[in-house]
Structure formats: structure tokens, C-alpha cells
PDB file of C-alpha atoms in Angstrom:
ATOM      1  CA  MET A   1      -1.349   6.569  -0.034  1.00  0.00           C
ATOM      2  CA  GLN A   2       0.052   9.360  -2.737  1.00  0.00           C
ATOM      3  CA  GLU A   3       2.947   9.473  -0.480  1.00  0.00           C
ATOM      4  CA  TYR A   4       4.079   6.216  -2.437  1.00  0.00           C
ATOM      5  CA  ASP A   5       2.566   6.922  -5.432  1.00  0.00           C
ATOM      6  CA  VAL A   6       4.682   9.604  -6.315  1.00  0.00           C
ATOM      7  CA  ALA A   7       7.957   7.762  -5.221  1.00  0.00           C
ATOM      8  CA  LEU A   8       7.078   4.731  -6.879  1.00  0.00           C
ATOM      9  CA  LYS A   9       6.363   6.391 -10.643  1.00  0.00           C
ATOM     10  CA  LEU A  10       9.652   8.648 -10.230  1.00  0.00           C
ATOM     11  CA  LEU A  11      11.223   5.308 -10.356  1.00  0.00           C
ATOM     12  CA  LEU A  12       9.778   3.883 -12.937  1.00  0.00           C
ATOM     13  CA  LYS A  13      10.446   7.188 -15.059  1.00  0.00           C
ATOM     14  CA  GLY A  14      14.416   7.009 -14.139  1.00  0.00           C
ATOM     15  CA  SER A  15      17.008   4.446 -13.242  1.00  0.00           C
ATOM     16  CA  ALA A  16      13.657   1.156 -13.158  1.00  0.00           C
ATOM     17  CA  THR A  17      13.934   0.710 -16.343  1.00  0.00           C
ATOM     18  CA  LEU A  18      14.576  -3.748 -15.326  1.00  0.00           C
ATOM     19  CA  ALA A  19      11.388  -3.028 -13.732  1.00  0.00           C
ATOM     20  CA  LEU A  20      10.044  -1.518 -16.341  1.00  0.00           C
ATOM     21  CA  ARG A  21      10.195  -4.095 -18.338  1.00  0.00           C
ATOM     22  CA  GLU A  22       9.640  -7.200 -16.743  1.00  0.00           C
ATOM     23  CA  LEU A  23       5.797  -4.747 -16.900  1.00  0.00           C
ATOM     24  CA  THR A  24       5.418  -4.109 -19.877  1.00  0.00           C
ATOM     25  CA  GLY A  25       7.152  -5.704 -22.280  1.00  0.00           C
ATOM     26  CA  THR A  26       9.017  -3.234 -24.276  1.00  0.00           C
ATOM     27  CA  SER A  27      10.962   0.352 -23.008  1.00  0.00           C
ATOM     28  CA  VAL A  28       9.002   3.990 -22.584  1.00  0.00           C
ATOM     29  CA  VAL A  29      10.486   6.166 -24.903  1.00  0.00           C
ATOM     30  CA  GLN A  30       8.693   9.224 -24.225  1.00  0.00           C
ATOM     31  CA  TRP A  31       7.023   9.157 -21.084  1.00  0.00           C
ATOM     32  CA  LEU A  32       3.948  11.802 -21.533  1.00  0.00           C
ATOM     33  CA  ASP A  33       2.032  14.287 -18.670  1.00  0.00           C
ATOM     34  CA  VAL A  34      -1.938  14.654 -19.585  1.00  0.00           C
ATOM     35  CA  GLU A  35      -5.431  15.206 -18.133  1.00  0.00           C
ATOM     36  CA  LEU A  36      -7.519  14.191 -19.013  1.00  0.00           C
ATOM     37  CA  PRO A  37     -11.050  16.477 -19.645  1.00  0.00           C
ATOM     38  CA  LYS A  38     -13.655  16.712 -17.831  1.00  0.00           C
ATOM     39  CA  VAL A  39     -16.559  14.919 -19.372  1.00  0.00           C
ATOM     40  CA  GLN A  40     -19.883  16.053 -18.154  1.00  0.00           C
ATOM     41  CA  ARG A  41     -19.740  17.382 -14.052  1.00  0.00           C
ATOM     42  CA  ALA A  42     -16.860  14.556 -13.466  1.00  0.00           C
ATOM     43  CA  GLN A  43     -13.731  15.361 -12.142  1.00  0.00           C
ATOM     44  CA  ASN A  44     -10.761  15.853 -14.639  1.00  0.00           C
ATOM     45  CA  LEU A  45      -8.334  12.731 -14.693  1.00  0.00           C
ATOM     46  CA  ARG A  46      -4.911  12.675 -13.922  1.00  0.00           C
ATOM     47  CA  LEU A  47      -3.322   9.239 -15.246  1.00  0.00           C
ATOM     48  CA  ASP A  48      -0.183   7.927 -12.539  1.00  0.00           C
ATOM     49  CA  LEU A  49       2.163   7.327 -15.846  1.00  0.00           C
ATOM     50  CA  LEU A  50       1.152   7.480 -19.423  1.00  0.00           C
ATOM     51  CA  GLY A  51       3.973   6.794 -22.132  1.00  0.00           C
ATOM     52  CA  ARG A  52       4.970   6.275 -26.172  1.00  0.00           C
ATOM     53  CA  THR A  53       6.461   2.798 -26.358  1.00  0.00           C
ATOM     54  CA  ALA A  54       9.783   2.178 -28.989  1.00  0.00           C
ATOM     55  CA  GLU A  55       7.166   0.957 -31.276  1.00  0.00           C
ATOM     56  CA  GLY A  56       4.955   4.011 -31.226  1.00  0.00           C
ATOM     57  CA  GLY A  57       1.816   2.597 -28.613  1.00  0.00           C
ATOM     58  CA  LEU A  58       0.827   4.331 -25.624  1.00  0.00           C
ATOM     59  CA  ILE A  59       1.743   2.255 -22.414  1.00  0.00           C
ATOM     60  CA  HIS A  60      -1.541   3.631 -19.013  1.00  0.00           C
ATOM     61  CA  LEU A  61       0.591   2.178 -15.929  1.00  0.00           C
ATOM     62  CA  GLU A  62      -1.920   3.377 -13.055  1.00  0.00           C
ATOM     63  CA  VAL A  63      -0.486   1.785  -9.777  1.00  0.00           C
ATOM     64  CA  GLN A  64      -2.754   1.091  -6.797  1.00  0.00           C
ATOM     65  CA  SER A  65      -2.073   0.646  -2.784  1.00  0.00           C
ATOM     66  CA  GLY A  66      -5.507  -0.647  -2.665  1.00  0.00           C
ATOM     67  CA  ASN A  67      -8.162  -3.033  -3.494  1.00  0.00           C
ATOM     68  CA  ASP A  68     -11.207  -0.811  -5.364  1.00  0.00           C
ATOM     69  CA  PRO A  69     -13.836  -2.462  -6.154  1.00  0.00           C
ATOM     70  CA  ALA A  70     -14.057   0.909  -8.475  1.00  0.00           C
ATOM     71  CA  MET A  71     -11.097   0.219 -10.929  1.00  0.00           C
ATOM     72  CA  PRO A  72     -13.754  -1.356 -13.376  1.00  0.00           C
ATOM     73  CA  PHE A  73     -15.021   1.366 -14.071  1.00  0.00           C
ATOM     74  CA  ARG A  74     -12.271   4.402 -13.648  1.00  0.00           C
ATOM     75  CA  MET A  75     -10.029   1.899 -15.833  1.00  0.00           C
ATOM     76  CA  VAL A  76     -11.796   2.235 -18.710  1.00  0.00           C
ATOM     77  CA  GLU A  77     -12.812   5.978 -17.998  1.00  0.00           C
ATOM     78  CA  TYR A  78      -8.402   6.469 -18.742  1.00  0.00           C
ATOM     79  CA  CYS A  79      -8.873   4.897 -21.493  1.00  0.00           C
ATOM     80  CA  LEU A  80     -11.689   6.381 -23.496  1.00  0.00           C
ATOM     81  CA  GLY A  81     -10.617   9.580 -22.204  1.00  0.00           C
ATOM     82  CA  VAL A  82      -6.580   9.397 -23.973  1.00  0.00           C
ATOM     83  CA  ARG A  83      -8.839   7.767 -26.916  1.00  0.00           C
ATOM     84  CA  ARG A  84     -10.029  11.416 -27.298  1.00  0.00           C
ATOM     85  CA  LEU A  85      -7.398  13.273 -26.340  1.00  0.00           C
ATOM     86  CA  LEU A  86      -4.424  11.619 -28.466  1.00  0.00           C
ATOM     87  CA  GLY A  87      -7.017   9.816 -30.452  1.00  0.00           C
ATOM     88  CA  GLN A  88      -5.324   6.310 -29.797  1.00  0.00           C
ATOM     89  CA  PHE A  89      -5.908   3.673 -27.638  1.00  0.00           C
ATOM     90  CA  PRO A  90      -3.327   2.551 -24.844  1.00  0.00           C
ATOM     91  CA  ARG A  91      -2.637  -0.654 -23.056  1.00  0.00           C
ATOM     92  CA  GLN A  92      -2.902  -0.251 -19.409  1.00  0.00           C
ATOM     93  CA  ILE A  93      -1.795  -2.235 -16.260  1.00  0.00           C
ATOM     94  CA  LEU A  94      -2.724  -1.910 -13.245  1.00  0.00           C
ATOM     95  CA  LEU A  95       0.068  -2.540 -10.797  1.00  0.00           C
ATOM     96  CA  TYR A  96      -0.570  -3.391  -7.721  1.00  0.00           C
ATOM     97  CA  VAL A  97       1.847  -2.310  -4.789  1.00  0.00           C
ATOM     98  CA  GLY A  98      -0.742  -2.724  -1.743  1.00  0.00           C
ATOM     99  CA  GLU A  99      -0.098  -5.928   1.246  1.00  0.00           C
ATOM    100  CA  ALA A 100      -3.586  -7.535   0.920  1.00  0.00           C
ATOM    101  CA  PRO A 101      -4.618 -10.093  -1.353  1.00  0.00           C
ATOM    102  CA  VAL A 102      -5.951  -8.615  -4.642  1.00  0.00           C
ATOM    103  CA  SER A 103      -9.063  -8.401  -5.066  1.00  0.00           C
ATOM    104  CA  MET A 104     -11.017  -6.145  -8.013  1.00  0.00           C
ATOM    105  CA  GLU A 105     -12.033  -7.324 -11.151  1.00  0.00           C
ATOM    106  CA  THR A 106      -9.615  -6.829 -14.249  1.00  0.00           C
ATOM    107  CA  GLU A 107     -13.374  -6.110 -17.261  1.00  0.00           C
ATOM    108  CA  LEU A 108     -15.938  -4.816 -18.517  1.00  0.00           C
ATOM    109  CA  ARG A 109     -19.049  -6.581 -20.130  1.00  0.00           C
ATOM    110  CA  GLY A 110     -22.454  -5.985 -20.656  1.00  0.00           C
ATOM    111  CA  ALA A 111     -24.409  -7.132 -24.112  1.00  0.00           C
ATOM    112  CA  GLY A 112     -22.159  -6.269 -27.127  1.00  0.00           C
ATOM    113  CA  PHE A 113     -19.824  -4.071 -24.590  1.00  0.00           C
ATOM    114  CA  THR A 114     -16.288  -6.225 -22.850  1.00  0.00           C
ATOM    115  CA  PHE A 115     -12.996  -3.807 -22.052  1.00  0.00           C
ATOM    116  CA  GLU A 116     -10.694  -5.607 -20.124  1.00  0.00           C
ATOM    117  CA  TYR A 117      -7.230  -4.588 -18.450  1.00  0.00           C
ATOM    118  CA  SER A 118      -4.491  -6.294 -17.429  1.00  0.00           C
ATOM    119  CA  LEU A 119      -3.480  -6.075 -13.366  1.00  0.00           C
ATOM    120  CA  ILE A 120       0.148  -7.093 -12.251  1.00  0.00           C
ATOM    121  CA  ASP A 121       0.926  -7.810  -8.387  1.00  0.00           C
ATOM    122  CA  ILE A 122       4.233  -6.440  -8.436  1.00  0.00           C
ATOM    123  CA  ARG A 123       4.579  -9.156  -5.850  1.00  0.00           C
ATOM    124  CA  ASN A 124       4.961 -11.614  -8.836  1.00  0.00           C
ATOM    125  CA  LEU A 125       8.110  -9.298 -10.533  1.00  0.00           C
ATOM    126  CA  ASP A 126      11.551 -11.599  -9.004  1.00  0.00           C
ATOM    127  CA  GLY A 127      13.265  -9.393  -6.647  1.00  0.00           C
ATOM    128  CA  GLU A 128      16.176 -11.676  -6.718  1.00  0.00           C
ATOM    129  CA  ARG A 129      16.657 -10.911 -10.227  1.00  0.00           C
ATOM    130  CA  LEU A 130      16.124  -7.062  -9.373  1.00  0.00           C
ATOM    131  CA  LEU A 131      18.095  -6.729  -6.335  1.00  0.00           C
ATOM    132  CA  GLU A 132      20.959  -7.653  -9.428  1.00  0.00           C
ATOM    133  CA  SER A 133      19.667  -4.987 -11.864  1.00  0.00           C
ATOM    134  CA  PRO A 134      23.224  -2.926 -12.413  1.00  0.00           C
ATOM    135  CA  GLN A 135      20.565   0.229 -11.734  1.00  0.00           C
ATOM    136  CA  VAL A 136      19.336   1.223  -8.579  1.00  0.00           C
ATOM    137  CA  GLY A 137      15.971   2.118  -8.924  1.00  0.00           C
ATOM    138  CA  ASP A 138      15.558  -2.068 -10.080  1.00  0.00           C
ATOM    139  CA  ASN A 139      17.612  -2.746  -6.182  1.00  0.00           C
ATOM    140  CA  VAL A 140      14.963  -0.532  -4.502  1.00  0.00           C
ATOM    141  CA  ILE A 141      11.793  -1.329  -6.137  1.00  0.00           C
ATOM    142  CA  ALA A 142      12.926  -5.016  -5.702  1.00  0.00           C
ATOM    143  CA  ILE A 143      11.551  -3.867  -1.864  1.00  0.00           C
ATOM    144  CA  LEU A 144       7.894  -4.455  -3.072  1.00  0.00           C
ATOM    145  CA  ALA A 145       8.417  -7.239  -5.193  1.00  0.00           C
ATOM    146  CA  ARG A 146       8.534 -10.899  -4.315  1.00  0.00           C
ATOM    147  CA  LEU A 147      11.925 -12.063  -2.280  1.00  0.00           C
ATOM    148  CA  ARG A 148      13.687 -15.000  -0.277  1.00  0.00           C
ATOM    149  CA  ASP A 149      15.244 -12.313   2.508  1.00  0.00           C
ATOM    150  CA  ASP A 150      13.423  -9.136   3.696  1.00  0.00           C
ATOM    151  CA  LYS A 151      15.826  -7.482   5.696  1.00  0.00           C
ATOM    152  CA  GLU A 152      18.876  -9.024   3.123  1.00  0.00           C
ATOM    153  CA  ALA A 153      17.924  -7.722   0.857  1.00  0.00           C
ATOM    154  CA  VAL A 154      17.035  -4.586   3.053  1.00  0.00           C
ATOM    155  CA  HIS A 155      21.157  -4.767   3.567  1.00  0.00           C
ATOM    156  CA  LYS A 156      21.963  -5.272  -0.070  1.00  0.00           C
ATOM    157  CA  ILE A 157      20.705  -2.229  -1.575  1.00  0.00           C
ATOM    158  CA  MET A 158      21.752  -0.172   1.188  1.00  0.00           C
ATOM    159  CA  GLU A 159      24.665  -1.200   0.466  1.00  0.00           C
ATOM    160  CA  ARG A 160      24.844  -0.242  -2.957  1.00  0.00           C
ATOM    161  CA  ILE A 161      23.081   3.495  -2.212  1.00  0.00           C
ATOM    162  CA  ALA A 162      25.580   3.704   0.221  1.00  0.00           C
ATOM    163  CA  GLY A 163      27.763   3.681  -2.742  1.00  0.00           C
ATOM    164  CA  LEU A 164      26.020   6.389  -5.158  1.00  0.00           C
ATOM    165  CA  ALA A 165      27.175  10.100  -5.176  1.00  0.00           C
ATOM    166  CA  MET A 166      25.517  12.240  -2.280  1.00  0.00           C
ATOM    167  CA  THR A 167      22.617  13.878  -4.649  1.00  0.00           C
ATOM    168  CA  GLU A 168      21.279  10.618  -5.512  1.00  0.00           C
ATOM    169  CA  ARG A 169      22.185   9.349  -2.276  1.00  0.00           C
ATOM    170  CA  GLU A 170      19.697  11.719  -0.969  1.00  0.00           C
ATOM    171  CA  THR A 171      17.004  10.678  -3.440  1.00  0.00           C
ATOM    172  CA  ALA A 172      17.290   6.412  -3.349  1.00  0.00           C
ATOM    173  CA  LEU A 173      17.173   6.467   0.236  1.00  0.00           C
ATOM    174  CA  ALA A 174      14.576   9.561   0.540  1.00  0.00           C
ATOM    175  CA  GLN A 175      12.578   6.459  -2.432  1.00  0.00           C
ATOM    176  CA  LEU A 176      13.345   3.658  -0.273  1.00  0.00           C
ATOM    177  CA  MET A 177      11.863   4.970   2.608  1.00  0.00           C
ATOM    178  CA  ILE A 178       8.744   5.572   1.535  1.00  0.00           C
ATOM    179  CA  LEU A 179       8.644   1.819  -0.076  1.00  0.00           C
ATOM    180  CA  ALA A 180       9.355   0.025   2.522  1.00  0.00           C
ATOM    181  CA  GLY A 181       6.872   1.462   4.674  1.00  0.00           C
ATOM    182  CA  LEU A 182       4.530  -0.668   1.823  1.00  0.00           C
ATOM    183  CA  ARG A 183       5.756  -3.414   4.001  1.00  0.00           C
ATOM    184  CA  HIS A 184       6.321  -2.870   7.287  1.00  0.00           C
ATOM    185  CA  LEU A 185      10.129  -2.804   6.701  1.00  0.00           C
ATOM    186  CA  ALA A 186      11.347   1.279   7.578  1.00  0.00           C
ATOM    187  CA  GLY A 187      12.736   0.356  11.056  1.00  0.00           C
ATOM    188  CA  ALA A 188      15.202  -2.578   8.788  1.00  0.00           C
ATOM    189  CA  VAL A 189      16.233   0.049   6.665  1.00  0.00           C
ATOM    190  CA  GLU A 190      16.465   2.937   9.456  1.00  0.00           C
ATOM    191  CA  GLU A 191      18.826   0.076  10.868  1.00  0.00           C
ATOM    192  CA  GLU A 192      21.152  -0.382   9.059  1.00  0.00           C
ATOM    193  CA  ALA A 193      21.538   3.233   8.019  1.00  0.00           C
ATOM    194  CA  GLU A 194      22.853   3.543  11.198  1.00  0.00           C
ATOM    195  CA  LYS A 195      25.157   1.319  10.063  1.00  0.00           C
ATOM    196  CA  MET A 196      26.823   2.971   7.094  1.00  0.00           C
ATOM    197  CA  PRO A 197      28.967   6.358   5.946  1.00  0.00           C
ATOM    198  CA  ILE A 198      25.343   8.266   5.347  1.00  0.00           C
ATOM    199  CA  ASP A 199      24.776  11.750   7.298  1.00  0.00           C
ATOM    200  CA  LEU A 200      21.378  13.011   5.409  1.00  0.00           C
ATOM    201  CA  ASP A 201      17.766  13.604   6.409  1.00  0.00           C
ATOM    202  CA  ILE A 202      15.361  12.190   4.731  1.00  0.00           C
ATOM    203  CA  ARG A 203      12.902  14.905   5.235  1.00  0.00           C
ATOM    204  CA  ASP A 204      15.122  17.430   3.517  1.00  0.00           C
ATOM    205  CA  HIS A 205      14.854  16.386   0.370  1.00  0.00           C
ATOM    206  CA  GLU A 206      13.140  18.608  -1.954  1.00  0.00           C
ATOM    207  CA  VAL A 207       9.784  16.090  -3.358  1.00  0.00           C
ATOM    208  CA  LEU A 208      10.320  13.853  -1.122  1.00  0.00           C
ATOM    209  CA  GLY A 209      10.869  14.951   2.400  1.00  0.00           C
ATOM    210  CA  PRO A 210       7.317  16.401   2.573  1.00  0.00           C
ATOM    211  CA  LEU A 211       5.570  13.025   1.495  1.00  0.00           C
ATOM    212  CA  PHE A 212       8.442  11.013   4.123  1.00  0.00           C
ATOM    213  CA  ILE A 213       7.258  13.532   6.631  1.00  0.00           C
ATOM    214  CA  LYS A 214       3.901  13.162   5.822  1.00  0.00           C
ATOM    215  CA  ALA A 215       3.393   9.674   5.519  1.00  0.00           C
ATOM    216  CA  GLU A 216       5.585   8.979   9.293  1.00  0.00           C
ATOM    217  CA  GLN A 217       3.351  11.621  10.657  1.00  0.00           C
ATOM    218  CA  LYS A 218      -0.116   8.850   9.085  1.00  0.00           C
ATOM    219  CA  GLY A 219       1.680   5.896  10.839  1.00  0.00           C
ATOM    220  CA  ILE A 220       1.863   7.223  14.321  1.00  0.00           C
ATOM    221  CA  GLN A 221      -1.684   8.963  13.977  1.00  0.00           C
ATOM    222  CA  GLU A 222      -2.489   5.152  12.857  1.00  0.00           C
ATOM    223  CA  GLY A 223      -0.238   3.564  16.170  1.00  0.00           C
ATOM    224  CA  LEU A 224      -1.919   6.621  17.556  1.00  0.00           C
ATOM    225  CA  GLN A 225      -5.559   5.327  16.548  1.00  0.00           C
ATOM    226  CA  LYS A 226      -5.170   2.041  17.126  1.00  0.00           C
ATOM    227  CA  GLY A 227      -3.621   1.895  21.089  1.00  0.00           C
ATOM    228  CA  ARG A 228      -6.812   3.821  22.023  1.00  0.00           C
ATOM    229  CA  GLN A 229      -8.995   1.193  20.599  1.00  0.00           C
ATOM    230  CA  GLU A 230      -6.937  -0.935  22.066  1.00  0.00           C
ATOM    231  CA  GLY A 231      -6.953   0.284  25.626  1.00  0.00           C
ATOM    232  CA  LEU A 232     -10.381   1.260  25.036  1.00  0.00           C
ATOM    233  CA  HIS A 233     -11.749  -2.953  24.012  1.00  0.00           C
ATOM    234  CA  ALA A 234      -8.642  -3.743  27.276  1.00  0.00           C
ATOM    235  CA  GLY A 235     -10.461  -1.194  29.929  1.00  0.00           C
ATOM    236  CA  LYS A 236     -14.636  -2.762  28.293  1.00  0.00           C
ATOM    237  CA  ILE A 237     -12.447  -6.282  29.665  1.00  0.00           C
ATOM    238  CA  ALA A 238     -11.494  -5.144  33.023  1.00  0.00           C
ATOM    239  CA  VAL A 239     -15.126  -3.006  33.608  1.00  0.00           C
ATOM    240  CA  LEU A 240     -16.910  -6.506  32.206  1.00  0.00           C
ATOM    241  CA  GLN A 241     -14.554  -9.267  34.270  1.00  0.00           C
ATOM    242  CA  ARG A 242     -15.024  -6.704  37.909  1.00  0.00           C
ATOM    243  CA  GLN A 243     -18.989  -6.901  37.000  1.00  0.00           C
ATOM    244  CA  ILE A 244     -18.902 -10.872  36.630  1.00  0.00           C
ATOM    245  CA  GLU A 245     -16.930 -11.479  39.601  1.00  0.00           C
ATOM    246  CA  LYS A 246     -19.133  -9.874  41.516  1.00  0.00           C
ATOM    247  CA  ARG A 247     -22.269 -10.654  40.883  1.00  0.00           C
ATOM    248  CA  PHE A 248     -20.812 -14.661  40.490  1.00  0.00           C
ATOM    249  CA  GLY A 249     -17.837 -15.053  41.688  1.00  0.00           C
ATOM    250  CA  ALA A 250     -13.536 -15.759  40.511  1.00  0.00           C
ATOM    251  CA  LEU A 251     -14.343 -16.392  37.295  1.00  0.00           C
ATOM    252  CA  PRO A 252     -13.093 -19.705  35.541  1.00  0.00           C
ATOM    253  CA  ARG A 253      -9.599 -19.029  32.808  1.00  0.00           C
ATOM    254  CA  TRP A 254     -12.443 -20.595  30.367  1.00  0.00           C
ATOM    255  CA  VAL A 255     -14.710 -17.227  30.262  1.00  0.00           C
ATOM    256  CA  ARG A 256     -11.057 -14.853  30.722  1.00  0.00           C
ATOM    257  CA  VAL A 257     -10.346 -16.253  27.663  1.00  0.00           C
ATOM    258  CA  LYS A 258     -13.470 -15.820  26.053  1.00  0.00           C
ATOM    259  CA  LEU A 259     -14.110 -12.120  27.440  1.00  0.00           C
ATOM    260  CA  GLU A 260     -10.729 -11.728  25.578  1.00  0.00           C
ATOM    261  CA  ASP A 261     -11.620 -12.947  22.619  1.00  0.00           C
ATOM    262  CA  MET A 262     -14.921 -11.125  22.176  1.00  0.00           C
ATOM    263  CA  PRO A 263     -15.024  -8.545  19.557  1.00  0.00           C
ATOM    264  CA  ALA A 264     -16.039  -4.778  20.808  1.00  0.00           C
ATOM    265  CA  PRO A 265     -20.371  -5.265  20.008  1.00  0.00           C
ATOM    266  CA  GLU A 266     -21.068  -8.165  21.498  1.00  0.00           C
ATOM    267  CA  LEU A 267     -18.258  -6.891  24.883  1.00  0.00           C
ATOM    268  CA  GLU A 268     -21.075  -3.760  24.917  1.00  0.00           C
ATOM    269  CA  ASP A 269     -24.463  -6.063  24.908  1.00  0.00           C
ATOM    270  CA  LEU A 270     -22.487  -8.007  27.860  1.00  0.00           C
ATOM    271  CA  ILE A 271     -22.207  -5.011  29.510  1.00  0.00           C
ATOM    272  CA  GLU A 272     -25.769  -4.063  29.236  1.00  0.00           C
ATOM    273  CA  ARG A 273     -26.867  -7.981  30.464  1.00  0.00           C
ATOM    274  CA  VAL A 274     -25.212  -8.529  33.586  1.00  0.00           C
ATOM    275  CA  LEU A 275     -26.812  -7.100  35.804  1.00  0.00           C
ATOM    276  CA  ASP A 276     -30.045  -8.658  34.559  1.00  0.00           C
ATOM    277  CA  ALA A 277     -28.731 -12.299  33.970  1.00  0.00           C
ATOM    278  CA  THR A 278     -29.351 -15.149  37.009  1.00  0.00           C
ATOM    279  CA  SER A 279     -26.403 -17.203  36.309  1.00  0.00           C
ATOM    280  CA  LEU A 280     -23.106 -17.228  34.486  1.00  0.00           C
ATOM    281  CA  ALA A 281     -24.815 -19.320  31.654  1.00  0.00           C
ATOM    282  CA  GLU A 282     -27.582 -17.432  30.963  1.00  0.00           C
ATOM    283  CA  LEU A 283     -24.925 -14.159  30.306  1.00  0.00           C
ATOM    284  CA  LEU A 284     -22.580 -16.106  28.067  1.00  0.00           C
ATOM    285  CA  LYS A 285     -25.537 -18.910  26.473  1.00  0.00           C
TER     286      LYS A 285
END
């Protein structure tokens, strides 16, 4: 999910000032690019976003697109690493942008020890408010937030992007295309782009182009893999149906429905048992 992380981090560091304030409750006056020193044999840790606030504190924003059971351990390592390097504990926020319901823990507790951080599901942000922001970065991030109508939101964002200067337009459209992939809305973005006077290829963008190509190729590969798996599953059902019909005659409709709903392991078990079964009832018991 690196392509989504990069696009989102660029937006939050750039013009998405309202989204950043909604997430953190403050403003960042300086972004720090730091790599935490490795401890023992662990790899060096690089934080997604670490900034110094107007009040002089540190805020760490980590972007996550999937549920990781080890996230509390990662976050405490980041926290301690920042403390060692900069002498301050950061306020930490885990920003979840995935599609599945969030299920990660936000604390570690032990004898005399407590560690906590905040977790925000980006879908809890008011996307309609972000759409009304004068900053295009906020508009683009709205695609991940809570919206009344996804397609209408895409239309509004594309109208805003179409009015930008060429360089800004190229970057904003690339970012929108990448983030839209997290919500299965890339097709809607492409449809809107065809209706508007936008003549550019996201793949040519210096920073986001390679990431978009990577995401596109990943989607194609996942689609092909899913298609192969579905094809194999359908093939197993067809073979099993022919075997059963040959042994026991025409299949009732309820049997066909039962076979179509069976997971692959159960189908494979039936394929092995069909030659030994003495009746349809025995086979499907």
C-alpha cells in the first residue's frame, strides 16, 4: 500500500490544512524527516509523518491501510525512538484508511506500565466539510471520508481540479486517482476526467506516476488472480455435478445450489467421496 501512503502524506504535508487540523486538533509548523536509529538487530524505523506543532510539541501521524495486530508494538517503538532522538515524547495518532472495519488495539498494559495512542478511522471525518474547503488537498482527501454520495463527491472534486493550473492539476488528479482506489472509485474518476478539459497522463507525473502504475498493475494482477481462482472453483463444481449425475441421475435444484455455495475444501472432499458413496443422501450428509 506504499502508493496510498505516499499520496496521503504529500497531501497532509501540503494543502490539506483542514483535514490535518481535524485529525490532530492543531497545526504543524515544521515537518521533520527523521529515521530512528535501530535498536539491537531491529531495522531502522521511518515514521510516516512527524511534525512540530505551533505549541512546540511533537505529533506523530502513522498511516495504516490494513489491520495489523502488532500495531501497538510498532507504535511504542516509534514513540521510544522519537524520545531517544529528539528528547520528547510525541503525541501519536494512527490514521486508518483501509476498507475493512478497524480492529486494532490502541494500548499496551502491564505491571506498572501503560502505553496508549489515538486511532482515527478516516471515514469518521466529515467529507462534506472537506469538500467545501478552499484547499484542493482537503477536497481530494474527502474521497476517503464520510460522504453522502460518492459519485457526486467525485464530480465536485474533479470540477475543482479542472480549474487548477496545469502543474497543480496534474498532481491533484494523480493523488485523487491513487486514493480513489482505496474506495473502488477510480473508475468514477476516469469517467469524470473524460467529460472535462483535462489532457494529461498521470503516469507521466514525476513522483506519483510510478506509484499509480504500481497500484494499477497490482489491481490487474489481483483481478487476474481472483478470476483464476473463481474459474478453478467453477470448474470443480462442474466436474462434481457431472460425476454425481453419472452416479445418481439428474440433480435437484437444491443440490446445485448447495454445491455452488460450498467452499473449495468441501468440494474437494466430495470429489474424493463421490465414487464410494452409495446414495446422494450419503454423499451430502
